[in-house]
Amino acid sequence: MQKFCRIAVAVSISLSLSVSVFAFEKTPVPDELPTLSPESQHATASKRITAQFTRAHYKKIAIDEALSAEIFDRFIKQLDYARNIFLLSDINSIQKYRSNFDNVFSRGKLSAAYDIYNLNMQRRLERYEYAISLLGEESEKSPFDFTKDEVYSFDREDAPWPADKAELNELWRLKVKSDALNLTLTDKEWPKVREVLTKRYNYAIKRLKQSESEDAFQLVMNSFSRVVEPHTSYLSPRNAERFQVDMNLQLEGIGAELRAVEDYTVIQRVVTGGPADKSKQLKSKDRIVGVAQGNDEFEDVIGWRLDDVVELIKGSKGTTVRLQILPADSDDEANIKIVSIVRDIIKLEDRAAKSKVYLENPNEPDSKKLGVITIPSFYNHLSRDVNAELTKLKAQNVEGIIVDLRGNGGGSLTEATLLTGLFIDKGPVVQIRDGANRIVVNRDRDGVSYFDGPLTVMVDRYSASASEIFSAAIQDYGRGVIVGEHTFGKGTVQQHRGLGRVYDLYEKPFGSIQYTIAKFYRINGGSTQHRGVLPDIAFPTAVDPEDWGESKEENALPWDQIKKAQYTPLHELSQDIAYLTAQYQERIKSNREFKYLLDDISEYKAEKDDKTVSLNLEQRKTEREERKVKRLIRVNEQLVSLGKEKIAKLDDLDDELEDLDPFLDETARITFDFISLGKVAKK
């Protein structure tokens, strides 16, 4: 049975190490595991972090034994989430640090944290070496018996620590057997399975040997940060730079996204319009094996940490970087080519707001039109971009607008206010209360509504923060209809601050911190914290609100409310929403895509508490074939409904179904119903 709901629960957690190219010196791979120790700036940084959190954080923090124990527990959990690295004896031996772990961050006495981190690296090295030993000598036959009815438990968060090495070895035997079975299910013979897994585990060992002091410092500081509050964090110097890129949607470099694949740095994607794209010499899956600055000598970067390769490629606008490229379709070094690229400022256009026209009846020349504006995040100048999209859509005579905030995790609070202002004349948008209980109301003051027609806002469980400010304001004003899932429930405001000072003389740079300074509240007085925004029309979902979002975050701030702001609703939509809901519910009874969704939800809920997987090959094959048959039937039904030919097997499916979006289609139908009611914004 399939373990995940296909549509409703698309959890977007990626561990592919994909980053945007923006650039450092080579980190050689030592023969032995390094013994990490704090760098000169770390003690100062930890004391500055503690001072800032205790003085300026919205949540009042007391440095005491209780906090010390919480941070220690969090640090251990971060190091060994699955409880399959440390032994019980290791945990017992480091318990002595638990009650005074506050010395690590408040006084900058980091040695205890580094001792634990080094022990964890040693245990990880032992585990990967043991995993390799389980693969045995080169032979045609697997050392694993896949006819046994064994199971592998992939969720051990609350499991007891292994009592001895024999118990730990058994956990890893099952883990390696599971890895081997997954590859066997892809029709690989044992020699190939062994080769792939040996490379995988050796690559993990190489990564361990490339560990740096900043890795340990970042982990312990974030253990402190997340015990304070889930949206408080420490950013290393490199991560701080990436934060600015995400907010400004621009960077200086060649315009490519990279990821690590075994020993290679591989091009994940070429950014449209960037220097790499314009060169016409780089493509996805090409491997970068050497980097040179201008006319300097090339440095071999095979086996480097991804971060170090990125730092080497990054550079200022107008400078030149040369790359040695091993094409994706070749392993012959004779085919290495040299590509010279002049760095430039790259606009991340694909992550900006964009719009399209949605036709009610595409086959009719005079079909009614809607504008759909997709907003991936609340970046700087978002409202300017959306206003430009509105201008284009109005020129095409759209009758209503859908703002798609699905998956939008938020961003700029200012942009949330400005975006709301595009759809109302003027008035309060959000209330903000700081740690001193002072309340500020952010308002739209321009007296202009840039679109006053019917408005629908799409949200899901990943719509958070600024997305919720906008959605809540539209809902409280009765300005439009909110459609989708219960939102995430993040109602806090963060500030980003660098830790460095102009007078610092340290050899290496400081990172930065992001910490909560306020909570925001709807204009009706209620907080979106924990509760989020409840849609006016709810789509089916596999996720119960209490099982996902801010309410599940450890140490999250509670829900509360304040006095409502002075505002006048534009419409009372309750009767209209009742009508729209009835129409929607009647439609989905015969909607094939929603039937698929409900089937997936039922299957997901039946299986979501099962945290094990069978290691019996025949059972897994049977389950896989059942899923394939079910999927093939569904795909062919979808193809026929689109007027396309059926396929004989799933491998024959190209991209014919990529544009299917049943949620958007139904939101459009709701919006056309809304238009039929003649509701527009009041001046």
Tab-separated table of C-alpha atoms in Angstrom, residues 52-380:
chain	number	residue	atom	x	y	z
A	52	GLN	CA	20.215	39.217	22.101
A	53	PHE	CA	17.742	36.431	22.874
A	54	THR	CA	17.460	37.317	26.560
A	55	ARG	CA	17.115	41.067	25.951
A	56	ALA	CA	15.169	41.384	22.725
A	57	HIS	CA	13.179	38.209	22.113
A	58	TYR	CA	9.393	38.416	22.328
A	59	LYS	CA	9.402	35.411	24.647
A	60	LYS	CA	10.902	36.024	28.082
A	61	ILE	CA	13.847	33.682	28.563
A	62	ALA	CA	15.453	32.605	31.827
A	63	ILE	CA	18.889	30.976	31.660
A	64	ASP	CA	18.519	28.184	34.196
A	65	GLU	CA	18.858	24.435	34.653
A	66	ALA	CA	15.483	23.727	33.052
A	67	LEU	CA	16.461	25.565	29.861
A	68	SER	CA	19.880	23.911	29.957
A	69	ALA	CA	18.289	20.439	30.062
A	70	GLU	CA	15.901	21.272	27.196
A	71	ILE	CA	18.727	22.497	24.986
A	72	PHE	CA	20.877	19.480	25.799
A	73	ASP	CA	18.011	17.122	24.899
A	74	ARG	CA	17.385	19.015	21.662
A	75	PHE	CA	21.085	18.869	20.745
A	76	ILE	CA	21.173	15.098	21.249
A	77	LYS	CA	17.960	14.707	19.262
A	78	GLN	CA	19.472	16.694	16.377
A	79	LEU	CA	22.564	14.480	16.427
A	80	ASP	CA	20.684	11.177	16.565
A	81	TYR	CA	17.030	11.639	15.650
A	82	ALA	CA	16.472	7.942	14.861
A	83	ARG	CA	18.357	6.761	17.934
A	84	ASN	CA	20.560	4.468	15.890
A	85	ILE	CA	23.935	6.189	16.312
A	86	PHE	CA	24.591	6.574	20.048
A	87	LEU	CA	24.609	3.681	22.497
A	88	LEU	CA	22.850	3.919	25.836
A	89	SER	CA	26.286	3.983	27.472
A	90	ASP	CA	27.189	7.053	25.360
A	91	ILE	CA	24.042	8.830	26.485
A	92	ASN	CA	24.759	7.963	30.110
A	93	SER	CA	28.321	9.241	29.832
A	94	ILE	CA	27.315	12.652	28.458
A	95	GLN	CA	24.404	13.205	30.852
A	96	LYS	CA	26.854	15.038	33.134
A	97	TYR	CA	26.607	18.035	30.776
A	98	ARG	CA	22.807	18.237	30.874
A	99	SER	CA	22.273	20.499	33.900
A	100	ASN	CA	25.015	22.997	33.025
A	101	PHE	CA	24.745	22.959	29.235
A	102	ASP	CA	23.823	26.652	29.444
A	103	ASN	CA	27.543	27.365	29.899
A	104	VAL	CA	27.985	26.373	26.258
A	105	PHE	CA	25.977	29.276	24.883
A	106	SER	CA	25.763	31.844	27.693
A	107	ARG	CA	29.487	31.820	28.536
A	108	GLY	CA	30.877	30.563	25.278
A	109	LYS	CA	32.355	27.447	26.873
A	110	LEU	CA	31.814	25.296	23.811
A	111	SER	CA	34.126	22.368	24.557
A	112	ALA	CA	31.343	20.150	25.953
A	113	ALA	CA	29.225	20.562	22.819
A	114	TYR	CA	32.201	19.845	20.576
A	115	ASP	CA	33.133	16.759	22.612
A	116	ILE	CA	29.617	15.386	22.072
A	117	TYR	CA	29.664	16.318	18.375
A	118	ASN	CA	33.042	14.593	17.880
A	119	LEU	CA	31.759	11.482	19.640
A	120	ASN	CA	28.752	11.481	17.329
A	121	MET	CA	31.002	11.730	14.252
A	122	GLN	CA	33.059	8.788	15.532
A	123	ARG	CA	29.922	6.714	16.066
A	124	ARG	CA	28.625	7.620	12.607
A	125	LEU	CA	31.932	6.567	11.082
A	126	GLU	CA	31.671	3.224	12.890
A	127	ARG	CA	28.107	2.750	11.632
A	128	TYR	CA	28.982	3.404	7.987
A	129	GLU	CA	32.022	1.136	8.207
A	130	TYR	CA	29.786	-1.566	9.680
A	131	ALA	CA	27.234	-0.982	6.897
A	132	ILE	CA	29.959	-1.522	4.287
A	133	SER	CA	31.085	-4.710	6.041
A	134	LEU	CA	27.546	-6.100	5.782
A	135	LEU	CA	27.752	-5.947	1.997
A	136	GLY	CA	30.338	-8.707	2.041
A	137	GLU	CA	32.880	-9.624	-0.579
A	138	GLU	CA	32.222	-9.170	-4.274
A	139	SER	CA	29.961	-11.997	-5.395
A	140	GLU	CA	26.900	-12.655	-7.490
A	141	LYS	CA	24.782	-13.530	-4.464
A	142	SER	CA	23.295	-11.164	-1.879
A	143	PRO	CA	24.135	-11.821	1.798
A	144	PHE	CA	20.556	-10.806	2.675
A	145	ASP	CA	17.638	-13.251	2.731
A	146	PHE	CA	14.663	-11.387	1.270
A	147	THR	CA	12.288	-14.323	1.824
A	148	LYS	CA	12.134	-13.715	5.581
A	149	ASP	CA	9.194	-11.787	7.010
A	150	GLU	CA	11.319	-9.097	8.653
A	151	VAL	CA	10.344	-5.436	8.928
A	152	TYR	CA	12.363	-2.241	9.105
A	153	SER	CA	11.189	0.522	11.440
A	154	PHE	CA	11.999	3.876	9.868
A	155	ASP	CA	10.686	6.024	12.753
A	156	ARG	CA	12.551	5.510	16.026
A	157	GLU	CA	12.204	9.004	17.474
A	158	ASP	CA	10.725	7.684	20.735
A	159	ALA	CA	12.470	4.307	20.779
A	160	PRO	CA	14.884	3.404	23.595
A	161	TRP	CA	18.595	3.839	22.972
A	162	PRO	CA	20.351	0.615	21.909
A	163	ALA	CA	21.640	-1.113	25.024
A	164	ASP	CA	24.774	-2.542	23.399
A	165	LYS	CA	26.628	-2.823	20.120
A	166	ALA	CA	24.848	-6.067	19.212
A	167	GLU	CA	21.467	-4.312	19.366
A	168	LEU	CA	22.835	-1.364	17.389
A	169	ASN	CA	24.298	-3.701	14.772
A	170	GLU	CA	20.905	-5.373	14.360
A	171	LEU	CA	19.249	-1.996	13.729
A	172	TRP	CA	21.813	-1.265	11.047
A	173	ARG	CA	21.552	-4.716	9.519
A	174	LEU	CA	17.858	-4.039	8.947
A	175	LYS	CA	18.607	-0.550	7.642
A	176	VAL	CA	21.190	-1.791	5.133
A	177	LYS	CA	18.906	-4.661	4.147
A	178	SER	CA	16.152	-2.114	3.496
A	179	ASP	CA	18.516	-0.025	1.353
A	180	ALA	CA	19.518	-3.134	-0.587
A	181	LEU	CA	15.909	-4.221	-1.061
A	182	ASN	CA	14.912	-0.795	-2.410
A	183	LEU	CA	17.627	-1.049	-5.065
A	184	THR	CA	16.702	-4.658	-5.833
A	185	LEU	CA	13.150	-3.502	-6.514
A	186	THR	CA	14.566	-1.313	-9.304
A	187	ASP	CA	15.682	-4.522	-11.065
A	188	LYS	CA	19.365	-4.148	-10.146
A	189	GLU	CA	21.360	-7.352	-9.706
A	190	TRP	CA	23.314	-7.839	-6.486
A	191	PRO	CA	26.760	-6.755	-7.840
A	192	LYS	CA	25.260	-3.417	-8.896
A	193	VAL	CA	23.358	-3.069	-5.611
A	194	ARG	CA	26.565	-3.661	-3.688
A	195	GLU	CA	28.445	-1.151	-5.828
A	196	VAL	CA	25.820	1.567	-5.348
A	197	LEU	CA	25.545	1.071	-1.584
A	198	THR	CA	29.313	0.906	-1.107
A	199	LYS	CA	29.661	4.216	-2.912
A	200	ARG	CA	26.798	5.700	-0.911
A	201	TYR	CA	28.264	4.759	2.468
A	202	ASN	CA	31.811	5.716	1.475
A	203	TYR	CA	30.496	9.051	0.304
A	204	ALA	CA	28.880	9.547	3.733
A	205	ILE	CA	32.237	8.784	5.349
A	206	LYS	CA	33.957	11.318	3.107
A	207	ARG	CA	31.388	13.923	4.102
A	208	LEU	CA	32.079	13.178	7.772
A	209	LYS	CA	35.794	13.677	7.211
A	210	GLN	CA	35.070	17.056	5.633
A	211	SER	CA	33.156	18.285	8.682
A	212	GLU	CA	34.063	21.789	9.832
A	213	SER	CA	33.898	23.658	13.105
A	214	GLU	CA	31.017	25.790	11.817
A	215	ASP	CA	28.892	22.636	11.348
A	216	ALA	CA	29.047	21.844	15.060
A	217	PHE	CA	28.558	25.473	16.098
A	218	GLN	CA	25.526	25.832	13.868
A	219	LEU	CA	23.915	22.700	15.323
A	220	VAL	CA	24.369	23.679	18.962
A	221	MET	CA	23.244	27.263	18.411
A	222	ASN	CA	20.140	26.104	16.590
A	223	SER	CA	19.405	23.663	19.404
A	224	PHE	CA	19.389	26.710	21.692
A	225	SER	CA	17.351	28.768	19.215
A	226	ARG	CA	14.613	26.192	18.624
A	227	VAL	CA	14.144	25.547	22.338
A	228	VAL	CA	13.466	29.248	22.716
A	229	GLU	CA	10.919	29.297	19.845
A	230	PRO	CA	10.535	27.395	16.546
A	231	HIS	CA	11.088	30.396	14.254
A	232	THR	CA	14.235	31.533	16.011
A	233	SER	CA	17.481	30.397	14.401
A	234	TYR	CA	21.191	30.912	13.939
A	235	LEU	CA	22.401	31.336	10.355
A	236	SER	CA	25.986	30.560	9.434
A	237	PRO	CA	27.744	33.196	7.283
A	238	ARG	CA	26.852	31.262	4.136
A	239	ASN	CA	23.239	30.697	5.148
A	240	ALA	CA	22.874	34.370	6.061
A	241	GLU	CA	23.871	35.268	2.514
A	242	ARG	CA	21.346	32.824	1.074
A	243	PHE	CA	18.648	34.406	3.250
A	244	GLN	CA	19.261	37.736	1.534
A	245	VAL	CA	19.087	36.075	-1.879
A	246	ASP	CA	15.722	34.535	-1.003
A	247	MET	CA	14.331	37.905	0.062
A	248	ASN	CA	15.663	39.913	-2.873
A	249	LEU	CA	15.328	37.228	-5.586
A	250	GLN	CA	18.680	38.159	-7.021
A	251	LEU	CA	22.297	37.145	-6.682
A	252	GLU	CA	25.645	37.649	-8.366
A	253	GLY	CA	27.131	34.615	-10.047
A	254	ILE	CA	26.625	32.395	-13.089
A	255	GLY	CA	22.960	31.482	-12.562
A	256	ALA	CA	22.822	27.768	-11.839
A	257	GLU	CA	21.590	25.563	-9.035
A	258	LEU	CA	23.982	22.869	-7.876
A	259	ARG	CA	23.714	19.710	-5.848
A	260	ALA	CA	26.115	17.057	-4.621
A	261	VAL	CA	25.941	13.612	-6.226
A	262	GLU	CA	28.559	11.282	-4.799
A	263	ASP	CA	31.934	12.953	-5.496
A	264	TYR	CA	30.609	15.365	-8.096
A	265	THR	CA	29.063	18.814	-8.064
A	266	VAL	CA	26.202	18.485	-10.516
A	267	ILE	CA	24.171	21.190	-12.242
A	268	GLN	CA	20.607	20.768	-11.046
A	269	ARG	CA	19.108	23.589	-13.075
A	270	VAL	CA	20.229	26.511	-15.204
A	271	VAL	CA	18.438	29.752	-14.255
A	272	THR	CA	16.638	31.198	-17.260
A	273	GLY	CA	18.249	34.399	-18.491
A	274	GLY	CA	21.394	34.048	-16.381
A	275	PRO	CA	24.994	33.940	-17.694
A	276	ALA	CA	25.072	30.129	-17.679
A	277	ASP	CA	21.862	30.035	-19.701
A	278	LYS	CA	23.122	32.613	-22.169
A	279	SER	CA	26.367	30.684	-22.693
A	280	LYS	CA	24.375	27.746	-24.156
A	281	GLN	CA	27.190	25.482	-22.924
A	282	LEU	CA	25.780	24.149	-19.659
A	283	LYS	CA	22.828	21.872	-19.069
A	284	SER	CA	21.205	19.903	-16.295
A	285	LYS	CA	23.228	16.909	-15.005
A	286	ASP	CA	26.560	18.253	-16.288
A	287	ARG	CA	29.328	17.806	-13.693
A	288	ILE	CA	31.737	20.528	-12.607
A	289	VAL	CA	35.174	18.977	-12.050
A	290	GLY	CA	37.374	22.088	-12.001
A	291	VAL	CA	37.078	25.816	-11.290
A	292	ALA	CA	39.422	28.695	-12.138
A	293	GLN	CA	39.210	32.419	-11.453
A	294	GLY	CA	39.873	34.375	-14.651
A	295	ASN	CA	43.110	33.116	-16.164
A	296	ASP	CA	44.330	31.397	-12.968
A	297	GLU	CA	45.068	27.679	-12.769
A	298	PHE	CA	42.173	25.259	-12.383
A	299	GLU	CA	41.439	23.698	-9.004
A	300	ASP	CA	40.170	20.124	-9.050
A	301	VAL	CA	36.879	20.132	-7.094
A	302	ILE	CA	35.970	16.449	-7.280
A	303	GLY	CA	35.106	15.311	-3.759
A	304	TRP	CA	34.762	18.823	-2.364
A	305	ARG	CA	31.961	19.919	-0.063
A	306	LEU	CA	29.163	21.469	-2.072
A	307	ASP	CA	29.346	24.715	-0.093
A	308	ASP	CA	33.011	25.139	-0.976
A	309	VAL	CA	32.402	24.649	-4.691
A	310	VAL	CA	29.555	27.164	-4.571
A	311	GLU	CA	31.789	29.717	-2.837
A	312	LEU	CA	34.442	29.229	-5.504
A	313	ILE	CA	32.037	29.770	-8.387
A	314	LYS	CA	30.294	32.771	-6.872
A	315	GLY	CA	31.707	36.199	-7.577
A	316	SER	CA	31.063	39.821	-8.383
A	317	LYS	CA	29.331	41.061	-11.504
A	318	GLY	CA	31.749	41.472	-14.414
A	319	THR	CA	34.356	38.963	-13.206
A	320	THR	CA	35.124	35.752	-15.086
A	321	VAL	CA	35.035	32.174	-13.856
A	322	ARG	CA	36.151	29.186	-15.931
A	323	LEU	CA	34.659	25.737	-15.383
A	324	GLN	CA	35.841	22.313	-16.423
A	325	ILE	CA	32.677	20.418	-17.357
A	326	LEU	CA	32.262	16.671	-17.680
A	327	PRO	CA	29.093	16.236	-19.760
A	328	ALA	CA	26.179	14.347	-18.265
A	329	ASP	CA	26.348	11.633	-20.894
A	330	SER	CA	30.070	10.876	-20.568
A	331	ASP	CA	32.506	9.488	-18.001
A	332	ASP	CA	35.517	9.903	-20.290
A	333	GLU	CA	37.804	12.691	-19.037
A	334	ALA	CA	38.865	13.238	-22.629
A	335	ASN	CA	35.445	14.830	-23.127
A	336	ILE	CA	35.966	17.508	-20.460
A	337	LYS	CA	35.259	20.940	-21.911
A	338	ILE	CA	36.170	24.371	-20.590
A	339	VAL	CA	33.399	26.945	-20.259
A	340	SER	CA	34.215	30.591	-19.572
A	341	ILE	CA	31.408	32.655	-18.012
A	342	VAL	CA	31.250	36.327	-17.022
A	343	ARG	CA	29.332	36.646	-13.757
A	344	ASP	CA	26.332	38.932	-13.587
A	345	ILE	CA	23.365	39.847	-11.404
A	346	ILE	CA	20.766	37.127	-11.769
A	347	LYS	CA	17.094	37.786	-11.239
A	348	LEU	CA	15.333	34.694	-9.972
A	349	GLU	CA	12.356	35.260	-12.226
A	350	ASP	CA	10.925	31.785	-11.715
A	351	ARG	CA	10.422	32.514	-8.026
A	352	ALA	CA	8.621	35.799	-8.637
A	353	ALA	CA	4.867	36.351	-8.889
A	354	LYS	CA	3.403	35.424	-12.263
A	355	SER	CA	-0.028	35.377	-13.842
A	356	LYS	CA	-2.062	33.613	-16.489
A	357	VAL	CA	-5.561	33.820	-17.931
A	358	TYR	CA	-7.973	31.011	-17.080
A	359	LEU	CA	-10.809	30.386	-19.569
A	360	GLU	CA	-14.158	29.042	-18.412
A	361	ASN	CA	-14.678	27.327	-21.785
A	362	PRO	CA	-11.387	27.161	-23.718
A	363	ASN	CA	-13.147	26.042	-26.914
A	364	GLU	CA	-15.403	29.088	-27.057
A	365	PRO	CA	-14.014	32.313	-28.570
A	366	ASP	CA	-15.974	34.545	-26.162
A	367	SER	CA	-15.271	32.454	-23.055
A	368	LYS	CA	-15.358	34.200	-19.689
A	369	LYS	CA	-11.903	34.861	-18.250
A	370	LEU	CA	-10.261	34.821	-14.837
A	371	GLY	CA	-6.807	36.020	-13.891
A	372	VAL	CA	-4.687	33.636	-11.798
A	373	ILE	CA	-1.756	35.186	-9.916
A	374	THR	CA	0.654	32.685	-8.357
A	375	ILE	CA	2.779	34.052	-5.500
A	376	PRO	CA	5.565	31.701	-4.284
A	377	SER	CA	6.752	33.968	-1.432
A	378	PHE	CA	6.474	37.473	-0.004
A	379	TYR	CA	9.794	38.808	-1.289
A	380	ASN	CA	10.845	42.450	-1.475
